């Protein structure tokens, strides 16, 4: 019999503590949708009591319509000088449209005394009172026992008394946290086993940090000892060295420990979901990441490659397809071919594997990737490129040229941006000008001004996201930049890409593709 | 009594299999010196039988004069159609000036049959013969049992027979390898314990790969089960997802498991050695790396920071100084007063906690952060802002205004960027123009042209990184952007920030701060 594990994703809350990590409320909604599609049991959306962005996220959570996951709001137990009913943080939690809340409380006597500055018994009252209050309002309450393992090492009885208080208050789960991330798997396993034995009717959860590079191992050890809820983040994002990495934990639990985490077809979404979150957070995905990294199933040595061609299991611990990743043999282009065929199939284009077109598309793709193009999150550009290579492109318009001026007369004054563009539709040339909030905005307005006359449906479309990534910082401001644009016309959202040493030129390419795709998809119907 | 552990570094051999990793023979010598200084027991220098670079390394190994470490040469057991005395690979090993050799052989019946293509008994002869031959030539031979754990899962008796053959041949160590990196710590521990019990007179070693993000945990589990030699690489470099990371294993063994690995003063060289190896291999060090990463002891949340100031152990599993790393208190919207005071102290500014200036600085900081400024990674801008608020700012120059033009005449042509800037130094105004690779590069060049005449030391400085982040994508191209610039003058690296709806204006701000900071720090001396 397999063991069912609750997957609790805290990328949007604890993961957001990672240095360099940054998501807008809009990005958070997109990530939540992707996590739902992947099949997380719980998605922790943030801490509404701590900042306006997380409040905005919960205010808009109604847009989400999650199919598989339940949204969780996070907060702390009530302030030491308040009662539950008067506490701002608990009130904020009750305002969110969620049924499940996670409540963090101190479970180490050292932190209660030094940091919180209340008697040990008062902390127990605070915890029981906070949990009971939210449970009384109909919420399912998960209690996060902060510093549980460090606390238990100092004063085991007190840390267990904290769990007892939460259980008395009606907590639906007791989540044991290795907040400082320095404990060993054997320590974790021992205490988890003890807690599971003592509260058999409550779900026991585990929440680890990676300060000793053991967060994955500690989470697995906790499951082996009886924990049934695993908290972590996509790609292990999190404060300091990160949280437990769900992208490694999920496949290991499922394929190596006989647990039931995700349906097989959802497991195959793991790699793309991992990259999607990195992309939105604007952090480069690690190519060496287990299971989901670009190098995770790469074979380099000639001996390895010939062995892998005979029998992949000789040098692979798992089949990459199981997690939606790909084998890469670094002397051959076999993997790229599969991508092209797979994408083509996805879009209903039938290409035979032996068609010379495949090799040609592959050469174009490799060449573009070498220049810095990346089609993850820019699949509209990829589709346009394939159509062009297949000779199915329709030349709706040509972008001829632009002039962008940005002028700041004196300190304290705002800069004035202006753009002129020249485009050609059929035999007709349009030459327009526009101002804007910054040079890219001006450019966007000028292009639309030029084209809307010919293609009235362009008024339906708007830019929903604009991202810039510097590709290699080594040359300072002369580096290449990649611009990713996301557009929407209400019915559909699509992404396009541009690359250049010049941010205006890269934006010009991505804007052009964005409009082309709108025309292409409207024509396709 | 503490357990003495042999540290076996294979960065130069197995680590060099990492995708993107590249070292010359000269670099290899430099890395070996650094590993010796750190105090590794063994340094595996490479595989002289496999490539000319490794042969060159061993030919020059006499230059090294290692004080603490012993050099090891790596090779495989003799070819199936050869005898030990006639085998080119073994001959090559005997030519190296080392006393210790590592010899890899197949220990999984599946690999013997499918990949090597010899009868199982022939493989045992090859292994015993190879080990005995080198031992007979006076070498200490470590036997690397490739695929030991996967092999034992299929045919335990055969894998143990392989070890028996190596032991009969006179191996000084039996090193158990998880070559595909997919085993769990409990599997590793069970087999290591069995091998230790069976060959109590031989050192048992462990060699893990990180394909399930468990290489560190598996190595530690092996030590707990009796292994006394740990093989791994600096920063976990290695094929696919990497090898076991010695930078995490060493401090955990020493500080958390009571083992004796390095003298305390050598342990303090760990962080700098880790960064040195990344630098030479031309791979960016991971900022999130446990123990040695830039973020490993960073504190972000305001509550965390005030707690850490009271007692660092509240939110740290180890004192960063022990491994030569540093605590960093970060400036972010979650934090407050404690950061201001901590930063001021770090820079030698004495501000009393009750000074109204603290409240004022805090208000300025919150205001700037609301606008999208972020001082993580832009600490130079933060320092300039504090100096200004404290009335200690020196106005080296004023940026007055700019005009940036970017012109693309036709499709297929590259855009031409030009910038003019006006700056004031004292009563004198400079008005300069420059072209560049894109508008930001042109702007940078024009500013320097204007200011270098007044401040000749600006020629020392260059941009090392340039990042653009769109703050909230919800409004498309009219969103605000944040530009982060990193500059260096060889002696120091500093970061500055600018925010605007206009990418050029944001860059203008960050460039201005970058130059101001250079002048400020040179004046401070």
Short mmCIF file of N, CA and C in Angstrom, two decimals, chain A residues 16-20 22 110-111 114-115 146-147 180 182 210-211 213 216-217 239-241 245 248 256 281-282 287-288 290 295-296 298 300 304 307 310-311 313-317 328 330 399-411 414-415 422 437-441 463-466 468 470 473 477 501-502 504-505, chain B residues 17-19 110-111 114-115 146-147 180 182 210-211 213-214 216-217 239-241 245 248 256-257 283 287-288 290 295-296 298 300 303-304 307 310-311 313-317 328 330 376 399-411 415 422 437-441 463-466 468-470 473 476-477 501-502 504-505:
data_model
loop_
_atom_site.label_atom_id
_atom_site.label_comp_id
_atom_site.label_asym_id
_atom_site.label_seq_id
_atom_site.Cartn_x
_atom_site.Cartn_y
_atom_site.Cartn_z
N UNK A 16 9.77 33.33 -1.02
CA UNK A 16 9.95 34.74 -1.38
C UNK A 16 10.97 35.43 -0.50
N UNK A 17 11.42 34.76 0.56
CA UNK A 17 12.46 35.33 1.42
C UNK A 17 13.85 35.15 0.80
N UNK A 18 13.94 34.40 -0.30
CA UNK A 18 15.26 34.19 -0.93
C UNK A 18 15.84 35.51 -1.39
N UNK A 19 17.12 35.65 -1.23
CA UNK A 19 17.78 36.86 -1.69
C UNK A 19 17.67 36.93 -3.21
N UNK A 20 17.21 38.06 -3.72
CA UNK A 20 17.09 38.24 -5.16
C UNK A 20 15.75 37.79 -5.72
N UNK A 22 11.85 37.95 -6.34
CA UNK A 22 10.88 39.04 -6.31
C UNK A 22 9.73 38.75 -7.26
N UNK A 110 14.14 28.95 24.52
CA UNK A 110 15.14 30.00 24.36
C UNK A 110 14.58 31.19 23.59
N UNK A 111 13.84 30.91 22.51
CA UNK A 111 13.28 31.99 21.71
C UNK A 111 12.12 32.68 22.43
N UNK A 114 14.13 34.85 25.17
CA UNK A 114 15.04 35.89 24.66
C UNK A 114 14.38 36.81 23.65
N UNK A 115 13.61 36.22 22.74
CA UNK A 115 13.12 37.02 21.62
C UNK A 115 11.72 37.57 21.89
N UNK A 146 7.84 26.75 15.23
CA UNK A 146 9.12 27.35 14.86
C UNK A 146 10.23 26.85 15.79
N UNK A 147 11.40 26.59 15.21
CA UNK A 147 12.57 26.14 16.00
C UNK A 147 12.25 24.91 16.85
N UNK A 180 16.41 26.99 11.60
CA UNK A 180 17.79 27.39 11.30
C UNK A 180 18.49 26.43 10.35
N UNK A 182 19.93 23.51 10.59
CA UNK A 182 21.20 22.87 10.92
C UNK A 182 21.10 21.47 11.50
N UNK A 210 17.82 24.51 4.43
CA UNK A 210 18.93 23.79 3.80
C UNK A 210 20.33 24.23 4.23
N UNK A 211 20.47 24.75 5.42
CA UNK A 211 21.75 25.33 5.83
C UNK A 211 22.89 24.34 5.94
N UNK A 213 22.83 21.61 3.79
CA UNK A 213 22.59 20.84 2.55
C UNK A 213 21.89 19.52 2.86
N UNK A 216 16.51 18.17 2.01
CA UNK A 216 15.79 17.09 1.32
C UNK A 216 15.88 15.82 2.15
N UNK A 217 17.09 15.47 2.60
CA UNK A 217 17.27 14.25 3.38
C UNK A 217 16.46 14.30 4.67
N UNK A 239 15.06 31.73 2.24
CA UNK A 239 16.05 32.52 2.97
C UNK A 239 17.39 31.77 3.11
N UNK A 240 18.45 32.52 3.18
CA UNK A 240 19.81 31.95 3.35
C UNK A 240 20.12 30.90 2.27
N UNK A 241 20.17 29.63 2.66
CA UNK A 241 20.50 28.55 1.72
C UNK A 241 19.25 27.90 1.16
N UNK A 245 13.69 21.45 -1.02
CA UNK A 245 13.37 21.56 -2.44
C UNK A 245 12.33 20.53 -2.86
N UNK A 248 12.99 18.08 -5.75
CA UNK A 248 13.75 16.86 -5.49
C UNK A 248 12.98 15.90 -4.59
N UNK A 256 11.13 6.39 -5.27
CA UNK A 256 12.11 5.61 -4.50
C UNK A 256 11.60 5.20 -3.13
N UNK A 281 10.42 34.52 -11.11
CA UNK A 281 11.15 35.12 -9.99
C UNK A 281 12.39 35.84 -10.48
N UNK A 282 12.67 35.72 -11.78
CA UNK A 282 13.84 36.34 -12.39
C UNK A 282 15.14 35.84 -11.77
N UNK A 287 21.49 24.81 -13.58
CA UNK A 287 21.54 23.74 -14.57
C UNK A 287 21.85 22.40 -13.93
N UNK A 288 22.41 22.42 -12.72
CA UNK A 288 22.80 21.18 -12.04
C UNK A 288 21.70 20.64 -11.13
N UNK A 290 18.99 18.61 -9.36
CA UNK A 290 18.53 17.23 -9.51
C UNK A 290 17.15 17.17 -10.18
N UNK A 295 21.29 19.93 -16.85
CA UNK A 295 22.37 18.94 -16.87
C UNK A 295 22.02 17.64 -16.16
N UNK A 296 20.83 17.55 -15.59
CA UNK A 296 20.51 16.42 -14.71
C UNK A 296 20.60 15.07 -15.42
N UNK A 298 22.37 14.76 -18.48
CA UNK A 298 23.34 14.99 -19.56
C UNK A 298 24.43 13.95 -19.47
N UNK A 300 28.25 13.03 -20.91
CA UNK A 300 29.35 13.75 -21.50
C UNK A 300 30.40 12.77 -22.03
N UNK A 304 30.20 6.76 -21.30
CA UNK A 304 28.86 6.90 -20.74
C UNK A 304 27.84 6.93 -21.86
N UNK A 307 27.24 3.63 -23.45
CA UNK A 307 26.51 2.78 -22.50
C UNK A 307 25.04 3.20 -22.43
N UNK A 310 23.05 2.00 -25.25
CA UNK A 310 22.68 0.58 -25.11
C UNK A 310 21.52 0.41 -24.13
N UNK A 311 21.64 1.10 -23.00
CA UNK A 311 20.71 0.88 -21.90
C UNK A 311 20.79 2.08 -20.96
N UNK A 313 19.48 2.90 -18.28
CA UNK A 313 19.54 2.63 -16.85
C UNK A 313 20.95 2.41 -16.33
N UNK A 314 21.92 2.16 -17.24
CA UNK A 314 23.29 1.94 -16.79
C UNK A 314 23.86 3.20 -16.13
N UNK A 315 23.50 4.36 -16.64
CA UNK A 315 24.03 5.59 -16.07
C UNK A 315 22.95 6.59 -15.68
N UNK A 316 21.71 6.11 -15.48
CA UNK A 316 20.65 7.01 -15.05
C UNK A 316 19.88 6.38 -13.91
N UNK A 317 19.60 7.17 -12.89
CA UNK A 317 18.90 6.61 -11.74
C UNK A 317 17.40 6.62 -11.97
N UNK A 328 20.20 14.40 -22.41
CA UNK A 328 21.00 15.16 -23.38
C UNK A 328 22.30 14.42 -23.60
N UNK A 330 25.71 14.85 -25.16
CA UNK A 330 26.32 16.12 -25.54
C UNK A 330 27.08 16.09 -26.84
N UNK A 399 8.34 45.49 -40.06
CA UNK A 399 8.87 46.58 -39.25
C UNK A 399 10.10 47.09 -39.99
N UNK A 400 10.11 48.35 -40.29
CA UNK A 400 11.27 48.88 -41.03
C UNK A 400 12.30 49.47 -40.08
N UNK A 401 11.89 50.46 -39.33
CA UNK A 401 12.89 51.09 -38.46
C UNK A 401 12.23 51.96 -37.42
N UNK A 402 13.06 52.43 -36.48
CA UNK A 402 12.55 53.30 -35.41
C UNK A 402 13.59 54.34 -35.04
N UNK A 403 13.12 55.38 -34.41
CA UNK A 403 14.02 56.31 -33.73
C UNK A 403 13.39 56.58 -32.36
N UNK A 404 14.17 56.37 -31.34
CA UNK A 404 13.69 56.61 -30.00
C UNK A 404 14.54 57.69 -29.37
N UNK A 405 13.89 58.66 -28.74
CA UNK A 405 14.64 59.73 -28.07
C UNK A 405 14.17 59.81 -26.64
N UNK A 406 15.11 59.98 -25.75
CA UNK A 406 14.76 60.13 -24.34
C UNK A 406 15.54 61.33 -23.85
N UNK A 407 14.83 62.33 -23.32
CA UNK A 407 15.47 63.60 -23.01
C UNK A 407 15.15 64.02 -21.60
N UNK A 408 16.17 64.32 -20.83
CA UNK A 408 15.96 64.85 -19.49
C UNK A 408 16.70 66.17 -19.42
N UNK A 409 15.95 67.25 -19.21
CA UNK A 409 16.53 68.59 -19.31
C UNK A 409 17.33 68.95 -18.07
N UNK A 410 16.83 68.57 -16.89
CA UNK A 410 17.55 68.96 -15.68
C UNK A 410 17.20 68.01 -14.54
N UNK A 411 18.05 67.99 -13.55
CA UNK A 411 17.82 67.16 -12.38
C UNK A 411 16.44 67.52 -11.81
N UNK A 414 11.32 64.97 -14.95
CA UNK A 414 11.18 63.62 -15.48
C UNK A 414 11.62 63.58 -16.93
N UNK A 415 12.19 62.47 -17.35
CA UNK A 415 12.61 62.36 -18.75
C UNK A 415 11.39 62.27 -19.67
N UNK A 422 8.60 53.26 -38.48
CA UNK A 422 8.18 53.08 -39.88
C UNK A 422 7.83 51.61 -40.08
N UNK A 437 5.62 56.64 -21.36
CA UNK A 437 6.32 56.59 -20.08
C UNK A 437 7.58 55.77 -20.27
N UNK A 438 8.61 56.40 -20.72
CA UNK A 438 9.84 55.67 -21.01
C UNK A 438 9.89 55.25 -22.46
N UNK A 439 11.08 54.95 -22.95
CA UNK A 439 11.28 54.71 -24.39
C UNK A 439 10.54 53.46 -24.91
N UNK A 440 10.43 52.41 -24.11
CA UNK A 440 9.79 51.20 -24.62
C UNK A 440 8.28 51.41 -24.75
N UNK A 441 7.72 52.11 -23.79
CA UNK A 441 6.30 52.43 -23.84
C UNK A 441 5.99 53.30 -25.06
N UNK A 463 -0.43 44.64 -23.34
CA UNK A 463 0.72 43.99 -22.71
C UNK A 463 0.40 43.72 -21.26
N UNK A 464 0.64 42.50 -20.81
CA UNK A 464 0.40 42.22 -19.39
C UNK A 464 1.70 42.08 -18.61
N UNK A 465 2.78 41.81 -19.30
CA UNK A 465 4.04 41.71 -18.57
C UNK A 465 5.20 42.02 -19.50
N UNK A 466 6.23 42.55 -18.91
CA UNK A 466 7.42 42.95 -19.65
C UNK A 466 8.60 42.66 -18.75
N UNK A 468 12.95 42.02 -18.44
CA UNK A 468 14.26 42.17 -19.07
C UNK A 468 15.25 41.32 -18.30
N UNK A 470 19.42 40.42 -18.22
CA UNK A 470 20.74 40.62 -18.81
C UNK A 470 21.39 39.26 -18.94
N UNK A 473 26.49 39.22 -17.57
CA UNK A 473 26.84 40.49 -16.97
C UNK A 473 28.30 40.85 -17.13
N UNK A 477 27.49 47.22 -19.16
CA UNK A 477 26.31 47.64 -19.90
C UNK A 477 26.31 47.24 -21.37
N UNK A 501 21.95 43.47 -28.07
CA UNK A 501 22.78 44.21 -27.12
C UNK A 501 22.06 45.49 -26.71
N UNK A 502 20.98 45.81 -27.41
CA UNK A 502 20.28 47.07 -27.25
C UNK A 502 18.86 46.76 -26.74
N UNK A 504 16.22 48.49 -26.55
CA UNK A 504 15.12 49.01 -27.39
C UNK A 504 14.89 48.06 -28.56
N UNK A 505 15.98 47.64 -29.18
CA UNK A 505 15.89 46.71 -30.31
C UNK A 505 15.27 45.37 -29.86
N UNK B 17 34.26 16.88 -14.65
CA UNK B 17 33.22 16.39 -15.56
C UNK B 17 31.98 17.29 -15.56
N UNK B 18 31.94 18.28 -14.68
CA UNK B 18 30.76 19.17 -14.63
C UNK B 18 30.61 19.92 -15.94
N UNK B 19 29.37 20.09 -16.35
CA UNK B 19 29.13 20.85 -17.57
C UNK B 19 29.55 22.30 -17.33
N UNK B 110 25.43 -6.29 -13.76
CA UNK B 110 24.77 -5.76 -14.96
C UNK B 110 25.76 -5.01 -15.86
N UNK B 111 26.61 -4.18 -15.25
CA UNK B 111 27.56 -3.41 -16.04
C UNK B 111 28.68 -4.30 -16.59
N UNK B 114 26.73 -6.18 -19.55
CA UNK B 114 26.22 -5.35 -20.66
C UNK B 114 27.29 -4.43 -21.23
N UNK B 115 28.06 -3.79 -20.33
CA UNK B 115 28.94 -2.74 -20.82
C UNK B 115 30.34 -3.28 -21.11
N UNK B 146 32.82 0.87 -8.71
CA UNK B 146 31.82 1.61 -9.51
C UNK B 146 30.46 0.92 -9.43
N UNK B 147 29.40 1.72 -9.30
CA UNK B 147 28.03 1.18 -9.24
C UNK B 147 27.84 0.15 -8.15
N UNK B 180 25.46 6.46 -10.09
CA UNK B 180 24.32 7.13 -10.70
C UNK B 180 23.62 8.09 -9.75
N UNK B 182 21.52 7.84 -7.28
CA UNK B 182 20.09 7.76 -6.97
C UNK B 182 19.74 7.01 -5.70
N UNK B 210 25.01 13.41 -6.75
CA UNK B 210 23.91 14.19 -6.17
C UNK B 210 22.61 14.16 -6.96
N UNK B 211 22.34 13.11 -7.69
CA UNK B 211 21.18 13.10 -8.58
C UNK B 211 19.83 13.13 -7.88
N UNK B 213 19.69 14.88 -4.86
CA UNK B 213 19.98 15.92 -3.86
C UNK B 213 20.27 15.30 -2.50
N UNK B 214 20.92 14.12 -2.51
CA UNK B 214 21.17 13.40 -1.26
C UNK B 214 22.65 13.05 -1.07
N UNK B 216 25.24 14.64 0.06
CA UNK B 216 25.80 15.00 1.36
C UNK B 216 25.25 14.06 2.43
N UNK B 217 23.93 13.88 2.44
CA UNK B 217 23.31 13.01 3.44
C UNK B 217 23.83 11.58 3.34
N UNK B 239 29.75 15.78 -12.77
CA UNK B 239 28.85 15.42 -13.87
C UNK B 239 27.38 15.50 -13.44
N UNK B 240 26.52 15.79 -14.39
CA UNK B 240 25.07 15.87 -14.15
C UNK B 240 24.75 16.83 -12.99
N UNK B 241 24.32 16.31 -11.85
CA UNK B 241 23.95 17.17 -10.71
C UNK B 241 25.10 17.33 -9.73
N UNK B 245 29.30 17.30 -2.00
CA UNK B 245 29.92 18.62 -1.80
C UNK B 245 30.75 18.64 -0.51
N UNK B 248 30.12 21.28 2.24
CA UNK B 248 29.06 21.05 3.21
C UNK B 248 29.39 19.89 4.13
N UNK B 256 29.02 18.94 13.78
CA UNK B 256 27.75 18.33 14.19
C UNK B 256 27.86 16.83 14.46
N UNK B 257 28.95 16.21 14.01
CA UNK B 257 29.02 14.76 14.18
C UNK B 257 30.27 14.32 14.95
N UNK B 283 32.98 29.30 -13.04
CA UNK B 283 31.57 29.05 -12.76
C UNK B 283 31.17 29.98 -11.63
N UNK B 287 25.16 31.70 -4.62
CA UNK B 287 25.05 32.55 -3.43
C UNK B 287 24.31 31.83 -2.31
N UNK B 288 23.55 30.79 -2.67
CA UNK B 288 22.75 30.07 -1.67
C UNK B 288 23.50 28.86 -1.08
N UNK B 290 25.26 26.27 1.14
CA UNK B 290 25.40 26.13 2.59
C UNK B 290 26.83 26.46 3.04
N UNK B 295 24.82 34.21 0.69
CA UNK B 295 23.57 34.34 1.43
C UNK B 295 23.47 33.41 2.64
N UNK B 296 24.49 32.58 2.86
CA UNK B 296 24.35 31.50 3.86
C UNK B 296 24.07 32.04 5.26
N UNK B 298 22.86 35.38 5.74
CA UNK B 298 22.18 36.66 5.51
C UNK B 298 20.87 36.68 6.27
N UNK B 300 17.22 38.81 6.68
CA UNK B 300 16.41 39.72 5.90
C UNK B 300 15.27 40.30 6.73
N UNK B 303 12.29 41.05 12.15
CA UNK B 303 12.26 40.29 13.40
C UNK B 303 13.52 39.44 13.54
N UNK B 304 13.93 38.81 12.44
CA UNK B 304 15.14 38.00 12.46
C UNK B 304 16.34 38.88 12.82
N UNK B 307 16.54 39.87 16.39
CA UNK B 307 16.88 38.70 17.19
C UNK B 307 18.36 38.37 17.06
N UNK B 310 20.52 40.47 19.11
CA UNK B 310 20.54 40.09 20.52
C UNK B 310 21.42 38.86 20.72
N UNK B 311 21.27 37.88 19.84
CA UNK B 311 21.92 36.59 20.04
C UNK B 311 21.92 35.85 18.70
N UNK B 313 22.87 33.07 17.69
CA UNK B 313 22.48 31.66 17.71
C UNK B 313 20.98 31.45 17.55
N UNK B 314 20.17 32.50 17.76
CA UNK B 314 18.72 32.37 17.62
C UNK B 314 18.34 32.02 16.19
N UNK B 315 19.06 32.58 15.22
CA UNK B 315 18.73 32.30 13.81
C UNK B 315 19.92 31.82 13.00
N UNK B 316 20.95 31.28 13.68
CA UNK B 316 22.08 30.72 12.94
C UNK B 316 22.42 29.36 13.52
N UNK B 317 22.66 28.40 12.63
CA UNK B 317 22.99 27.05 13.12
C UNK B 317 24.46 26.93 13.46
N UNK B 328 25.52 38.74 7.19
CA UNK B 328 25.09 39.94 6.45
C UNK B 328 23.68 40.30 6.89
N UNK B 330 20.56 42.35 5.88
CA UNK B 330 20.13 42.95 4.64
C UNK B 330 19.07 44.00 4.83
N UNK B 376 19.32 45.53 -1.25
CA UNK B 376 20.01 44.26 -1.29
C UNK B 376 20.86 44.25 -2.54
N UNK B 399 24.60 65.63 -11.75
CA UNK B 399 24.14 65.19 -13.07
C UNK B 399 23.01 66.14 -13.44
N UNK B 400 23.12 66.79 -14.56
CA UNK B 400 22.06 67.75 -14.94
C UNK B 400 21.02 67.09 -15.85
N UNK B 401 21.47 66.61 -16.98
CA UNK B 401 20.49 66.02 -17.89
C UNK B 401 21.15 65.21 -18.99
N UNK B 402 20.31 64.53 -19.76
CA UNK B 402 20.83 63.71 -20.86
C UNK B 402 19.87 63.73 -22.02
N UNK B 403 20.39 63.36 -23.15
CA UNK B 403 19.54 63.03 -24.29
C UNK B 403 20.09 61.75 -24.91
N UNK B 404 19.22 60.76 -25.04
CA UNK B 404 19.64 59.50 -25.61
C UNK B 404 18.84 59.27 -26.88
N UNK B 405 19.53 58.88 -27.94
CA UNK B 405 18.85 58.59 -29.20
C UNK B 405 19.22 57.18 -29.65
N UNK B 406 18.24 56.45 -30.10
CA UNK B 406 18.51 55.12 -30.62
C UNK B 406 17.80 55.05 -31.96
N UNK B 407 18.55 54.75 -33.02
CA UNK B 407 18.00 54.87 -34.35
C UNK B 407 18.27 53.60 -35.15
N UNK B 408 17.22 53.06 -35.70
CA UNK B 408 17.39 51.89 -36.58
C UNK B 408 16.76 52.25 -37.91
N UNK B 409 17.58 52.29 -38.94
CA UNK B 409 17.11 52.81 -40.22
C UNK B 409 16.27 51.79 -40.98
N UNK B 410 16.65 50.51 -40.91
CA UNK B 410 15.89 49.52 -41.68
C UNK B 410 16.08 48.15 -41.06
N UNK B 411 15.15 47.26 -41.38
CA UNK B 411 15.24 45.89 -40.90
C UNK B 411 16.58 45.32 -41.33
N UNK B 415 20.79 48.84 -34.64
CA UNK B 415 20.47 50.19 -34.17
C UNK B 415 21.74 50.95 -33.75
N UNK B 422 24.93 66.26 -19.67
CA UNK B 422 25.42 67.51 -19.08
C UNK B 422 25.65 67.26 -17.59
N UNK B 437 27.12 50.52 -27.52
CA UNK B 437 26.35 49.32 -27.88
C UNK B 437 25.04 49.38 -27.11
N UNK B 438 24.10 50.08 -27.64
CA UNK B 438 22.82 50.26 -26.94
C UNK B 438 22.84 51.55 -26.15
N UNK B 439 21.64 52.05 -25.81
CA UNK B 439 21.53 53.38 -25.19
C UNK B 439 22.18 53.49 -23.81
N UNK B 440 22.16 52.44 -23.02
CA UNK B 440 22.73 52.52 -21.68
C UNK B 440 24.25 52.57 -21.75
N UNK B 441 24.80 51.79 -22.64
CA UNK B 441 26.25 51.80 -22.83
C UNK B 441 26.71 53.18 -23.30
N UNK B 463 32.26 48.56 -15.12
CA UNK B 463 31.02 47.87 -14.75
C UNK B 463 31.22 46.38 -14.87
N UNK B 464 30.85 45.63 -13.85
CA UNK B 464 30.97 44.18 -13.95
C UNK B 464 29.63 43.49 -14.12
N UNK B 465 28.56 44.17 -13.73
CA UNK B 465 27.26 43.54 -13.94
C UNK B 465 26.18 44.61 -14.05
N UNK B 466 25.16 44.30 -14.80
CA UNK B 466 24.07 45.23 -15.06
C UNK B 466 22.79 44.40 -15.10
N UNK B 468 18.41 44.36 -14.93
CA UNK B 468 17.19 45.13 -15.03
C UNK B 468 16.04 44.28 -14.51
N UNK B 469 15.22 44.87 -13.70
CA UNK B 469 14.08 44.12 -13.19
C UNK B 469 12.83 44.97 -13.38
N UNK B 470 11.82 44.42 -13.97
CA UNK B 470 10.56 45.15 -14.09
C UNK B 470 9.78 44.93 -12.79
N UNK B 473 4.70 43.85 -13.44
CA UNK B 473 4.43 43.67 -14.85
C UNK B 473 3.01 44.00 -15.25
N UNK B 476 2.23 46.36 -18.25
CA UNK B 476 2.97 46.25 -19.49
C UNK B 476 4.16 47.17 -19.49
N UNK B 477 4.45 47.76 -20.64
CA UNK B 477 5.69 48.51 -20.78
C UNK B 477 5.72 49.82 -19.99
N UNK B 501 10.20 54.82 -14.19
CA UNK B 501 9.37 54.19 -15.21
C UNK B 501 10.17 54.09 -16.50
N UNK B 502 11.34 54.73 -16.53
CA UNK B 502 12.14 54.86 -17.73
C UNK B 502 13.48 54.17 -17.49
N UNK B 504 16.24 54.22 -19.01
CA UNK B 504 17.42 55.08 -19.19
C UNK B 504 17.65 55.92 -17.94
N UNK B 505 16.57 56.49 -17.43
CA UNK B 505 16.66 57.31 -16.22
C UNK B 505 17.12 56.45 -15.03
#
